[in-house]
Coordinates of N, CA and C in Angstrom, one line a residue:
M1 N 17.1 -41.3 -170.3 CA 17.2 -42.8 -170.3 C 17.2 -43.2 -171.8
I2 N 18.1 -44.1 -172.1 CA 18.2 -44.6 -173.5 C 17.7 -46.0 -173.6
V3 N 16.9 -46.3 -174.6 CA 16.3 -47.6 -174.9 C 16.7 -48.0 -176.3
D4 N 17.6 -49.0 -176.4 CA 18.0 -49.4 -177.8 C 18.5 -50.9 -177.6
D5 N 18.0 -51.7 -178.6 CA 18.4 -53.1 -178.5 C 19.8 -53.4 -179.1
H6 N 20.4 -52.4 -179.7 CA 21.8 -52.5 -180.1 C 22.8 -51.9 -179.1
H7 N 23.5 -52.7 -178.4 CA 24.3 -52.3 -177.3 C 25.3 -51.2 -177.8
L8 N 26.0 -51.4 -178.9 CA 26.9 -50.4 -179.4 C 26.3 -49.0 -179.7
V9 N 25.1 -49.0 -180.3 CA 24.4 -47.8 -180.5 C 24.1 -47.1 -179.2
A10 N 23.5 -47.9 -178.2 CA 23.2 -47.3 -176.9 C 24.4 -46.7 -176.2
E11 N 25.5 -47.4 -176.3 CA 26.7 -46.9 -175.6 C 27.2 -45.7 -176.3
G12 N 27.1 -45.6 -177.6 CA 27.6 -44.4 -178.4 C 26.7 -43.2 -178.0
L13 N 25.4 -43.4 -177.9 CA 24.5 -42.4 -177.5 C 24.7 -41.9 -176.1
R14 N 25.0 -42.9 -175.2 CA 25.3 -42.5 -173.8 C 26.6 -41.7 -173.8
A15 N 27.6 -42.0 -174.5 CA 28.8 -41.3 -174.5 C 28.6 -39.9 -175.0
M16 N 27.9 -39.7 -176.1 CA 27.6 -38.3 -176.6 C 26.7 -37.5 -175.7
L17 N 25.6 -38.1 -175.2 CA 24.7 -37.4 -174.4 C 25.2 -37.1 -173.0
S18 N 26.0 -37.9 -172.4 CA 26.5 -37.7 -171.1 C 27.4 -36.5 -170.9
R19 N 27.8 -35.9 -172.0 CA 28.6 -34.7 -172.0 C 27.8 -33.5 -171.5
Q20 N 26.5 -33.6 -171.8 CA 25.6 -32.4 -171.4 C 24.5 -32.8 -170.5
F21 N 24.2 -34.1 -170.4 CA 23.0 -34.6 -169.7 C 23.4 -35.7 -168.7
D22 N 22.6 -35.9 -167.7 CA 22.7 -37.1 -166.9 C 21.9 -38.2 -167.5
V23 N 22.6 -39.3 -168.0 CA 21.9 -40.5 -168.5 C 21.6 -41.4 -167.3
V24 N 20.4 -41.4 -166.9 CA 20.0 -42.1 -165.6 C 19.8 -43.6 -165.8
G25 N 19.7 -44.1 -167.0 CA 19.5 -45.5 -167.2 C 19.5 -45.9 -168.6
M26 N 19.7 -47.2 -168.9 CA 19.7 -47.7 -170.2 C 19.0 -49.1 -170.2
A27 N 18.2 -49.3 -171.2 CA 17.5 -50.5 -171.4 C 17.6 -51.1 -172.8
D28 N 17.4 -52.4 -172.9 CA 17.6 -52.9 -174.3 C 16.2 -53.5 -174.8
S29 N 15.1 -53.2 -174.1 CA 13.8 -53.7 -174.5 C 12.7 -52.9 -173.7
G30 N 11.5 -53.1 -174.2 CA 10.4 -52.5 -173.6 C 10.2 -53.0 -172.1
R31 N 10.4 -54.3 -172.0 CA 10.2 -54.9 -170.6 C 11.3 -54.3 -169.7
A32 N 12.5 -54.2 -170.1 CA 13.6 -53.6 -169.3 C 13.2 -52.1 -169.0
L33 N 12.7 -51.4 -169.9 CA 12.3 -50.0 -169.7 C 11.3 -49.9 -168.6
R34 N 10.2 -50.7 -168.7 CA 9.1 -50.6 -167.7 C 9.7 -50.9 -166.3
S35 N 10.6 -51.8 -166.2 CA 11.2 -52.1 -164.9 C 12.0 -50.9 -164.4
L36 N 12.8 -50.3 -165.3 CA 13.5 -49.1 -164.9 C 12.7 -47.9 -164.5
L37 N 11.6 -47.7 -165.2 CA 10.7 -46.6 -164.9 C 10.1 -46.6 -163.5
H38 N 9.9 -47.8 -163.0 CA 9.4 -48.0 -161.7 C 10.4 -47.6 -160.6
A39 N 11.7 -47.7 -161.0 CA 12.8 -47.5 -160.0 C 13.5 -46.2 -160.2
T40 N 13.4 -45.6 -161.4 CA 14.2 -44.4 -161.7 C 13.4 -43.3 -162.4
E41 N 13.6 -42.1 -162.0 CA 12.9 -41.0 -162.7 C 13.8 -40.5 -163.9
A42 N 13.1 -40.2 -165.0 CA 13.8 -39.7 -166.1 C 13.0 -38.5 -166.7
D43 N 13.7 -37.5 -167.2 CA 13.0 -36.4 -167.9 C 12.7 -36.7 -169.3
C44 N 13.6 -37.5 -169.9 CA 13.4 -37.8 -171.4 C 13.8 -39.2 -171.6
L45 N 13.0 -39.9 -172.5 CA 13.3 -41.2 -172.9 C 13.7 -41.2 -174.4
L46 N 14.9 -41.7 -174.8 CA 15.3 -41.8 -176.1 C 15.0 -43.3 -176.6
L47 N 14.0 -43.5 -177.4 CA 13.5 -44.8 -177.7 C 13.9 -45.2 -179.2
D48 N 14.5 -46.3 -179.3 CA 14.8 -46.9 -180.7 C 13.5 -47.1 -181.4
L49 N 13.4 -46.7 -182.7 CA 12.2 -46.8 -183.5 C 11.9 -48.3 -183.7
A50 N 12.9 -49.1 -184.1 CA 12.7 -50.5 -184.5 C 13.4 -51.5 -183.6
M51 N 12.7 -51.9 -182.6 CA 13.3 -52.9 -181.7 C 12.4 -54.2 -181.8
P52 N 13.0 -55.3 -181.6 CA 12.2 -56.5 -181.6 C 11.1 -56.5 -180.5
G53 N 9.9 -57.0 -180.8 CA 8.9 -57.0 -179.8 C 8.1 -55.7 -179.8
T54 N 8.6 -54.7 -179.1 CA 7.8 -53.5 -179.0 C 8.6 -52.3 -179.6
S55 N 8.0 -51.6 -180.5 CA 8.7 -50.5 -181.2 C 8.8 -49.3 -180.3
G56 N 9.6 -48.3 -180.6 CA 9.7 -47.1 -179.9 C 8.4 -46.4 -179.9
F57 N 7.7 -46.4 -181.0 CA 6.4 -45.7 -181.0 C 5.4 -46.3 -180.0
E58 N 5.4 -47.7 -180.0 CA 4.5 -48.4 -179.0 C 4.9 -48.1 -177.6
L59 N 6.2 -48.1 -177.3 CA 6.7 -47.8 -176.0 C 6.3 -46.4 -175.5
A60 N 6.4 -45.5 -176.5 CA 6.0 -44.1 -176.1 C 4.5 -44.1 -175.7
R61 N 3.6 -44.8 -176.5 CA 2.2 -44.9 -176.1 C 2.0 -45.5 -174.7
Q62 N 2.7 -46.6 -174.5 CA 2.6 -47.3 -173.2 C 3.0 -46.4 -172.0
V63 N 4.1 -45.7 -172.2 CA 4.6 -44.8 -171.2 C 3.6 -43.7 -170.8
R64 N 3.0 -43.1 -171.9 CA 2.0 -42.1 -171.6 C 0.8 -42.7 -170.9
R65 N 0.4 -43.9 -171.3 CA -0.8 -44.5 -170.6 C -0.5 -44.9 -169.2
L66 N 0.7 -45.4 -168.9 CA 1.0 -45.8 -167.6 C 1.2 -44.7 -166.6
Q67 N 1.6 -43.5 -167.1 CA 1.8 -42.4 -166.3 C 2.8 -42.7 -165.2
A68 N 3.7 -43.7 -165.5 CA 4.7 -44.2 -164.5 C 5.8 -43.2 -164.4
S69 N 5.9 -42.3 -165.4 CA 7.0 -41.4 -165.5 C 6.5 -40.1 -166.2
Q70 N 7.0 -39.0 -165.8 CA 6.7 -37.7 -166.4 C 7.7 -37.5 -167.6
A71 N 8.4 -38.5 -168.0 CA 9.4 -38.4 -169.0 C 8.8 -38.1 -170.4
K72 N 9.4 -37.3 -171.2 CA 9.0 -37.0 -172.5 C 9.7 -38.0 -173.5
P73 N 8.9 -38.8 -174.2 CA 9.5 -39.8 -175.1 C 10.0 -39.1 -176.4
A74 N 11.2 -39.5 -176.9 CA 11.7 -39.1 -178.2 C 12.1 -40.4 -178.9
V75 N 11.8 -40.6 -180.2 CA 12.0 -41.8 -180.9 C 13.1 -41.6 -181.9
S76 N 14.1 -42.5 -182.0 CA 15.2 -42.4 -182.9 C 15.2 -43.7 -183.7
G77 N 15.9 -43.6 -184.9 CA 16.1 -44.8 -185.7 C 16.3 -44.3 -187.1
A78 N 16.9 -45.2 -187.9 CA 17.1 -45.0 -189.3 C 16.0 -45.7 -190.2
P79 N 15.7 -45.1 -191.3 CA 14.7 -45.7 -192.2 C 15.2 -47.0 -192.8
A80 N 14.3 -48.0 -193.0 CA 14.7 -49.2 -193.7 C 15.1 -48.9 -195.1
P81 N 15.9 -49.8 -195.8 CA 16.4 -49.6 -197.1 C 15.3 -49.2 -198.1
D82 N 14.0 -49.7 -197.9 CA 12.9 -49.4 -198.8 C 12.3 -48.0 -198.6
G83 N 12.9 -47.2 -197.7 CA 12.4 -45.8 -197.5 C 11.4 -45.7 -196.4
G84 N 10.9 -46.8 -195.9 CA 10.0 -46.8 -194.7 C 10.8 -47.1 -193.5
S85 N 10.1 -47.5 -192.4 CA 10.8 -47.9 -191.2 C 10.6 -49.4 -191.0
S86 N 11.5 -50.0 -190.3 CA 11.3 -51.4 -190.2 C 10.2 -51.8 -189.3
S87 N 9.6 -50.8 -188.6 CA 8.4 -51.0 -187.8 C 7.1 -50.9 -188.6
G88 N 7.2 -50.4 -189.8 CA 6.0 -50.2 -190.6 C 5.5 -48.8 -190.5
A89 N 6.0 -48.0 -189.5 CA 5.5 -46.7 -189.3 C 6.1 -45.7 -190.3
P90 N 5.4 -44.7 -190.7 CA 6.0 -43.7 -191.7 C 7.1 -43.0 -191.0
V91 N 8.1 -42.6 -191.8 CA 9.3 -41.8 -191.3 C 9.1 -40.4 -191.6

């Protein structure tokens, strides 16, 4: 499952990953992800590091707490121009 607020990035990831994996869902926010997890099983979640509202790091924590999925979270994103991350988390 891919979670990214940038539609073009999410579609690019889906195109690349679907060559070797079944991409079972896509979401553009933490709220959309939580809804999908109740309806869809996923082995892995690819979470955008810096999304408005809830960061990929926070979503990973929430998924682990909810136990709604056995999916393993993975966080992606590019560092901000100042060398950190736009979420404030170290890169």
